[in-house]
Amino acid sequence: SASAQPSSTDDLVATAARLSLSSK
């Protein structure tokens, strides 16, 4: 999940979730 180019949708979802939480 730490890769520059996520290889799966789950990775993108996890990253988006982290960014969303960090924004608050």
Tab-separated table of N, CA and C in Angstrom:
chain	number	residue	atom	x	y	z
A	1	SER	N	0.829	-1.222	0.000
A	1	SER	CA	0.000	0.000	0.000
A	1	SER	C	0.858	1.263	0.000
A	2	ALA	N	2.127	1.089	0.248
A	2	ALA	CA	3.019	2.249	0.325
A	2	ALA	C	3.646	2.550	-1.027
A	3	SER	N	3.284	1.750	-2.013
A	3	SER	CA	3.878	1.940	-3.343
A	3	SER	C	3.367	3.221	-3.996
A	4	ALA	N	4.149	3.764	-4.906
A	4	ALA	CA	3.764	5.007	-5.583
A	4	ALA	C	2.605	4.737	-6.538
A	5	GLN	N	2.560	3.510	-7.066
A	5	GLN	CA	1.487	3.161	-7.994
A	5	GLN	C	0.695	1.966	-7.466
A	6	PRO	N	-0.393	2.232	-6.745
A	6	PRO	CA	-1.238	1.163	-6.200
A	6	PRO	C	-1.643	0.183	-7.288
A	7	SER	N	-1.537	-1.099	-7.009
A	7	SER	CA	-1.827	-2.112	-8.026
A	7	SER	C	-3.239	-2.658	-7.898
A	8	SER	N	-3.971	-2.181	-6.902
A	8	SER	CA	-5.320	-2.706	-6.730
A	8	SER	C	-6.291	-1.620	-6.276
A	9	THR	N	-7.568	-1.857	-6.500
A	9	THR	CA	-8.590	-0.890	-6.096
A	9	THR	C	-8.604	-0.758	-4.582
A	10	ASP	N	-8.388	-1.881	-3.898
A	10	ASP	CA	-8.380	-1.845	-2.435
A	10	ASP	C	-7.328	-0.866	-1.940
A	11	ASP	N	-6.196	-0.850	-2.644
A	11	ASP	CA	-5.115	0.057	-2.247
A	11	ASP	C	-5.572	1.504	-2.395
A	12	LEU	N	-6.248	1.785	-3.492
A	12	LEU	CA	-6.722	3.151	-3.731
A	12	LEU	C	-7.749	3.542	-2.671
A	13	VAL	N	-8.625	2.617	-2.353
A	13	VAL	CA	-9.658	2.883	-1.350
A	13	VAL	C	-9.023	3.139	0.008
A	14	ALA	N	-8.027	2.327	0.353
A	14	ALA	CA	-7.354	2.482	1.648
A	14	ALA	C	-6.659	3.831	1.717
A	15	THR	N	-6.007	4.205	0.619
A	15	THR	CA	-5.296	5.483	0.580
A	15	THR	C	-6.286	6.642	0.694
A	16	ALA	N	-7.382	6.547	-0.028
A	16	ALA	CA	-8.395	7.604	0.005
A	16	ALA	C	-8.965	7.734	1.418
A	17	ALA	N	-9.176	6.607	2.074
A	17	ALA	CA	-9.732	6.625	3.426
A	17	ALA	C	-8.762	7.318	4.376
A	18	ARG	N	-7.459	7.003	4.232
A	18	ARG	CA	-6.458	7.615	5.106
A	18	ARG	C	-6.399	9.116	4.871
A	19	LEU	N	-6.435	9.526	3.613
A	19	LEU	CA	-6.361	10.955	3.300
A	19	LEU	C	-7.594	11.664	3.851
A	20	SER	N	-8.736	11.011	3.735
A	20	SER	CA	-9.981	11.605	4.210
A	20	SER	C	-9.923	11.815	5.719
A	21	LEU	N	-9.407	10.811	6.431
A	21	LEU	CA	-9.317	10.916	7.888
A	21	LEU	C	-8.302	11.976	8.281
A	22	SER	N	-7.227	12.056	7.528
A	22	SER	CA	-6.162	13.012	7.849
A	22	SER	C	-6.625	14.451	7.618
A	23	SER	N	-7.572	14.624	6.706
A	23	SER	CA	-8.040	15.970	6.371
A	23	SER	C	-8.876	16.564	7.506
A	24	LYS	N	-9.478	15.702	8.311
A	24	LYS	CA	-10.366	16.196	9.360
A	24	LYS	C	-9.599	16.667	10.586
